[in-house]
CSV table of C-alpha atoms in Angstrom, one decimal:
chain,number,residue,atom,x,y,z
M,1,MET,CA,6.7,52.4,106.5
M,2,SER,CA,8.8,51.2,103.6
M,3,ARG,CA,9.0,47.5,102.6
M,4,GLN,CA,12.6,47.4,103.9
M,5,ASP,CA,11.5,48.7,107.3
M,6,SER,CA,8.7,46.2,107.8
M,7,ALA,CA,10.2,43.2,106.1
M,8,LEU,CA,12.3,40.4,107.8
M,9,SER,CA,15.8,39.6,106.7
M,10,LEU,CA,15.3,36.0,105.3
M,11,HIS,CA,17.8,33.2,105.3
M,12,TYR,CA,18.6,31.8,101.9
M,13,LEU,CA,20.8,29.5,99.9
M,14,ASP,CA,22.5,31.0,96.9
M,15,SER,CA,24.3,29.0,94.2
M,16,GLY,CA,25.9,32.0,92.7
M,17,GLU,CA,26.3,32.5,88.9
M,18,PRO,CA,27.4,29.4,87.1
M,19,GLU,CA,30.8,29.5,85.3
M,20,GLY,CA,30.5,30.5,81.7
M,21,ASN,CA,27.0,32.0,82.0
M,22,THR,CA,27.4,33.8,78.7
M,23,GLN,CA,23.7,34.0,78.1
M,24,ASN,CA,23.2,36.1,81.2
M,25,THR,CA,20.1,34.0,82.2
M,26,LEU,CA,18.0,35.5,85.0
M,27,PRO,CA,18.1,33.9,88.4
M,28,LEU,CA,15.5,31.4,89.7
M,29,VAL,CA,14.1,32.0,93.2
M,30,VAL,CA,12.6,29.0,94.9
M,31,VAL,CA,10.1,29.3,97.7
M,32,HIS,CA,9.1,26.2,99.9
M,33,GLY,CA,5.6,25.3,101.2
M,34,LEU,CA,4.1,25.2,104.7
M,35,LEU,CA,6.5,23.7,107.3
M,36,GLY,CA,9.2,23.3,104.6
M,37,SER,CA,12.5,25.0,104.1
M,38,ALA,CA,15.2,25.9,101.5
M,39,ASP,CA,17.0,22.7,102.6
M,40,ASN,CA,14.3,20.6,101.1
M,41,TRP,CA,15.3,21.8,97.7
M,42,ARG,CA,19.0,21.2,97.8
M,43,SER,CA,18.9,18.3,95.3
M,44,HIS,CA,16.9,20.3,92.8
M,45,LEU,CA,19.2,23.3,93.2
M,46,LYS,CA,22.2,21.1,92.2
M,47,VAL,CA,20.5,20.3,88.9
M,48,TRP,CA,19.2,23.8,88.0
M,49,GLN,CA,22.4,25.7,89.1
M,50,ALA,CA,24.3,24.3,86.2
M,51,SER,CA,22.6,26.8,83.9
M,52,ARG,CA,21.6,29.7,86.1
M,53,ARG,CA,21.9,31.3,89.5
M,54,VAL,CA,19.4,29.6,91.9
M,55,ILE,CA,18.3,31.1,95.3
M,56,ALA,CA,16.2,29.1,97.7
M,57,VAL,CA,14.5,31.1,100.5
M,58,ASP,CA,13.4,30.3,104.0
M,59,LEU,CA,10.2,32.1,104.6
M,60,ARG,CA,9.5,33.8,107.9
M,61,ASN,CA,8.9,31.4,110.8
M,62,HIS,CA,10.5,28.6,108.7
M,63,GLY,CA,14.0,27.2,108.4
M,64,ARG,CA,16.7,29.5,109.6
M,65,SER,CA,14.7,32.7,109.1
M,66,PRO,CA,13.5,34.9,111.9
M,67,HIS,CA,10.3,34.4,113.8
M,68,ALA,CA,7.6,37.1,113.7
M,69,LYS,CA,3.9,37.5,114.0
M,70,GLY,CA,2.0,37.9,110.7
M,71,MET,CA,1.7,35.2,108.0
M,72,SER,CA,-0.3,37.1,105.4
M,73,TYR,CA,0.7,36.8,101.8
M,74,GLN,CA,1.2,40.6,101.8
M,75,GLU,CA,3.8,40.3,104.5
M,76,MET,CA,5.6,37.2,103.2
M,77,SER,CA,5.8,38.6,99.6
M,78,GLY,CA,7.2,41.8,101.1
M,79,ASP,CA,10.0,39.7,102.7
M,80,VAL,CA,10.8,38.1,99.4
M,81,LEU,CA,10.8,41.4,97.5
M,82,ALA,CA,13.1,42.9,100.2
M,83,LEU,CA,15.5,40.0,99.7
M,84,LEU,CA,15.6,40.6,95.9
M,85,ASP,CA,16.4,44.2,96.7
M,86,GLN,CA,19.1,43.2,99.1
M,87,LEU,CA,20.7,40.9,96.5
M,88,GLY,CA,20.4,43.5,93.7
M,89,ILE,CA,18.1,41.3,91.6
M,90,GLU,CA,15.9,43.4,89.4
M,91,GLN,CA,14.1,40.5,87.8
M,92,ALA,CA,13.9,36.7,88.3
M,93,HIS,CA,11.9,33.6,87.6
M,94,LEU,CA,9.9,32.6,90.7
M,95,LEU,CA,9.1,29.0,91.7
M,96,GLY,CA,6.9,28.2,94.7
M,97,HIS,CA,5.4,25.1,96.1
M,98,SER,CA,2.0,25.0,97.9
M,99,MET,CA,2.0,28.0,100.3
M,100,GLY,CA,5.2,29.2,98.6
M,101,GLY,CA,3.2,29.1,95.3
M,102,LYS,CA,0.8,31.7,96.7
M,103,VAL,CA,3.7,33.7,97.9
M,104,VAL,CA,5.2,34.0,94.5
M,105,ILE,CA,1.9,34.7,92.9
M,106,SER,CA,1.5,37.5,95.4
M,107,VAL,CA,5.0,38.9,94.5
M,108,ALA,CA,4.0,38.7,90.8
M,109,ARG,CA,0.7,40.6,91.3
M,110,LEU,CA,2.3,43.2,93.6
M,111,ALA,CA,5.5,43.8,91.6
M,112,PRO,CA,5.0,42.3,88.1
M,113,GLN,CA,8.1,44.1,86.7
M,114,ARG,CA,10.3,42.0,89.1
M,115,VAL,CA,8.9,38.6,87.8
M,116,ALA,CA,10.0,37.2,84.4
M,117,SER,CA,7.8,34.1,84.8
M,118,LEU,CA,6.0,32.1,87.5
M,119,LEU,CA,6.3,28.4,88.2
M,120,VAL,CA,3.6,27.3,90.7
M,121,ALA,CA,3.8,23.7,92.2
M,122,ASP,CA,0.5,22.1,93.2
M,123,ILE,CA,-1.5,25.1,94.4
M,124,ALA,CA,-4.2,27.3,92.9
M,125,PRO,CA,-4.8,31.0,93.6
M,126,VAL,CA,-8.1,30.2,95.5
M,127,ALA,CA,-9.2,30.0,99.1
M,128,TYR,CA,-8.8,26.6,100.7
M,129,SER,CA,-10.3,24.9,103.7
M,130,HIS,CA,-7.6,22.2,104.2
M,131,GLY,CA,-7.0,21.4,107.8
M,132,HIS,CA,-3.6,20.8,109.4
M,133,ASP,CA,-5.0,20.2,112.9
M,134,ARG,CA,-3.4,16.7,113.2
M,135,VAL,CA,0.0,18.1,112.0
M,136,PHE,CA,-0.1,20.9,114.5
M,137,ALA,CA,-1.1,18.6,117.3
M,138,GLY,CA,1.8,16.3,116.4
M,139,LEU,CA,4.2,19.2,116.4
M,140,ARG,CA,2.9,20.4,119.8
M,141,ARG,CA,3.5,16.8,121.1
M,142,LEU,CA,7.1,17.1,119.9
M,143,GLU,CA,7.5,20.3,121.7
M,144,ALA,CA,6.2,18.8,125.0
M,145,GLY,CA,7.9,15.4,124.6
M,146,LYS,CA,11.5,16.8,124.1
M,147,PRO,CA,12.7,13.7,122.2
M,148,LYS,CA,16.3,12.6,122.6
M,149,ASN,CA,16.6,11.1,119.1
M,150,ARG,CA,14.7,10.9,115.8
M,151,ARG,CA,13.2,7.5,116.7
M,152,GLU,CA,11.5,9.0,119.8
M,153,ALA,CA,10.5,12.0,117.7
M,154,ASP,CA,8.8,9.8,115.1
M,155,GLU,CA,6.9,7.9,117.9
M,156,LEU,CA,5.6,11.2,119.3
M,157,LEU,CA,4.5,12.4,115.9
M,158,ALA,CA,2.8,9.1,115.2
M,159,GLU,CA,0.4,9.7,118.0
M,160,HIS,CA,-1.3,12.3,115.7
M,161,VAL,CA,0.2,11.8,112.2
M,162,GLU,CA,-0.4,8.4,110.6
M,163,GLU,CA,1.5,8.8,107.3
M,164,ARG,CA,5.2,8.1,107.7
M,165,ALA,CA,6.2,10.2,104.7
M,166,VAL,CA,4.5,13.2,106.4
M,167,ARG,CA,6.3,12.5,109.7
M,168,LEU,CA,9.7,12.3,107.9
M,169,PHE,CA,8.9,15.7,106.2
M,170,LEU,CA,7.9,17.3,109.5
M,171,ALA,CA,11.1,15.9,111.2
M,172,THR,CA,13.2,18.0,108.9
M,173,ASN,CA,12.3,20.9,111.2
M,174,LEU,CA,14.1,19.3,114.2
M,175,VAL,CA,17.5,20.6,115.4
M,176,ARG,CA,19.6,19.6,118.4
M,177,ASN,CA,19.3,21.8,121.5
M,178,ASP,CA,22.7,21.6,123.0
M,179,GLU,CA,21.6,22.9,126.4
M,180,GLU,CA,18.8,20.4,126.9
M,181,GLY,CA,20.3,17.6,124.8
M,182,ALA,CA,16.9,17.2,123.1
M,183,LEU,CA,15.6,17.7,119.6
M,184,THR,CA,13.6,20.9,119.3
M,185,LEU,CA,11.6,22.6,116.5
M,186,ARG,CA,13.3,25.5,114.7
M,187,ILE,CA,10.1,26.8,113.2
M,188,GLY,CA,7.9,29.6,114.7
M,189,LEU,CA,5.1,27.2,115.5
M,190,ASP,CA,3.1,29.7,117.6
M,191,GLU,CA,3.3,32.3,114.8
M,192,ILE,CA,2.4,29.8,112.1
M,193,ILE,CA,-0.7,28.5,113.9
M,194,GLU,CA,-1.9,32.0,114.7
M,195,GLY,CA,-1.4,33.0,111.1
M,196,TYR,CA,-2.9,29.8,109.6
M,197,PRO,CA,-6.3,31.3,108.6
M,198,ASP,CA,-4.4,33.9,106.4
M,199,LEU,CA,-2.6,31.0,104.7
M,200,MET,CA,-5.9,29.6,103.4
M,201,GLN,CA,-6.8,32.8,101.7
M,202,LEU,CA,-6.2,34.2,98.2
M,203,PRO,CA,-2.8,35.6,97.2
M,204,ALA,CA,-2.1,39.3,97.8
M,205,GLY,CA,-2.6,41.8,95.1
M,206,ASN,CA,-5.5,43.2,93.0
M,207,GLN,CA,-4.4,42.7,89.4
M,208,PRO,CA,-3.8,39.7,87.2
M,209,TYR,CA,-0.2,38.7,86.5
M,210,GLU,CA,0.2,38.8,82.7
M,211,GLY,CA,3.5,37.0,82.4
M,212,PRO,CA,4.1,33.4,81.4
M,213,THR,CA,3.0,30.9,84.1
M,214,LEU,CA,3.5,27.2,84.5
M,215,ILE,CA,1.4,25.3,87.0
M,216,LEU,CA,2.7,21.8,87.9
M,217,ARG,CA,0.2,19.6,89.6
M,218,GLY,CA,0.2,16.0,90.9
M,219,ALA,CA,-2.2,13.6,89.2
M,220,ASN,CA,-3.0,12.2,92.7
M,221,SER,CA,-3.5,15.6,94.4
M,222,ASP,CA,-6.7,17.5,94.9
M,223,TYR,CA,-5.0,20.9,95.4
M,224,VAL,CA,-5.4,22.0,91.7
M,225,THR,CA,-8.6,20.6,90.3
M,226,ASP,CA,-10.0,21.2,86.8
M,227,GLU,CA,-12.8,23.2,88.5
M,228,MET,CA,-10.2,25.7,89.9
M,229,LEU,CA,-8.7,26.4,86.5
M,230,PRO,CA,-11.1,29.2,85.4
M,231,ALA,CA,-10.4,31.2,88.5
M,232,THR,CA,-6.7,30.4,88.1
M,233,ARG,CA,-6.7,31.8,84.6
M,234,GLU,CA,-8.5,35.0,85.7
M,235,MET,CA,-5.6,35.7,88.0
M,236,LEU,CA,-2.9,34.1,85.8
M,237,PRO,CA,-4.2,34.4,82.2
M,238,ARG,CA,-1.1,32.9,80.6
M,239,THR,CA,-1.2,29.7,82.6
M,240,ARG,CA,0.0,26.4,81.2
M,241,VAL,CA,-0.9,23.4,83.2
M,242,VAL,CA,1.3,20.2,83.4
M,243,THR,CA,0.1,17.2,85.3
M,244,LEU,CA,2.8,14.8,86.7
M,245,LYS,CA,1.7,11.1,86.8
M,246,ASN,CA,2.1,9.1,89.9
M,247,ALA,CA,2.5,12.2,92.0
M,248,GLY,CA,0.6,13.8,94.9
M,249,HIS,CA,1.0,17.1,96.6
M,250,TRP,CA,4.7,16.6,97.2
M,251,LEU,CA,5.2,16.1,93.4
M,252,HIS,CA,8.8,17.6,93.5
M,253,ALA,CA,9.8,14.8,95.8
M,254,GLU,CA,7.7,12.0,94.4
M,255,GLN,CA,8.6,12.6,90.8
M,256,SER,CA,11.8,14.6,91.2
M,257,GLU,CA,13.3,14.0,87.7
M,258,ALA,CA,10.1,14.7,85.9
M,259,PHE,CA,9.6,17.9,88.0
M,260,GLN,CA,13.1,19.1,87.3
M,261,GLU,CA,12.7,18.5,83.6
M,262,ALA,CA,9.4,20.3,83.4
M,263,VAL,CA,11.0,23.3,85.1
M,264,ARG,CA,14.1,23.2,82.8
M,265,VAL,CA,12.0,23.0,79.7
M,266,PHE,CA,9.7,25.9,80.7
M,267,LEU,CA,12.6,28.1,81.7
M,268,ALA,CA,14.5,27.3,78.5
M,269,ALA,CA,11.5,28.6,76.5
M,270,GLN,CA,11.6,32.0,78.2
M,271,SER,CA,13.5,34.9,76.6
M,272,ASP,CA,15.1,36.0,79.8
M,273,SER,CA,18.5,37.6,79.1
M,274,ALA,CA,19.2,40.1,81.8
């Protein structure tokens, strides 16, 4: 079975080529993290699209993309590669946050000729044991509670998720169900929970990615520790690490301008004419 036959057709946001792109800069493809979506990146896209085409992807079971069983990095990277094929993009810079970081690392290891550089936000290419039990319990409570508005939704989530910032993030997955008049989740929650063990594993692929790589990590996050860097450099030997002060795991939201600038500087240093 070919990649096109097995892959899902992902939803995406596409800025198109900027006017006057005489340098023919390569596109930037942005991949969100667990329970995120392309919509979370709209403010960043507005900044980066001034100098290059930017495409933000909804991974399977997320955002407006189809729901399907299978959340392995092999399957998700196949979806992204099929989208690049669909859009006629031979090579691009790939940026991924958290789970999306492992997806773009997988793409780079499986098809290195398609990846001009990697930008990985607050994740290392290692196996994790992080638990999302409270988050999943809160989302299940939302499903059962059928909130009429976002205040009710927040109260339901708060039964399991204490942090308001996390509840606000999770609430971005709510949409209005016109038939029931309630807010419902647009994500494939059953598929995500079933595939969760795969999300904790290593990225797909067997070979190191030899291209330029930037890892951005939050100073207040424990997702990319110094102890993880040797293993990271085995898989991504040309890794440069930048630590953003006063930022945790959601560093792109907590220090958005610093994050945008670090990405801009890294991309500007790449010789990437198409």
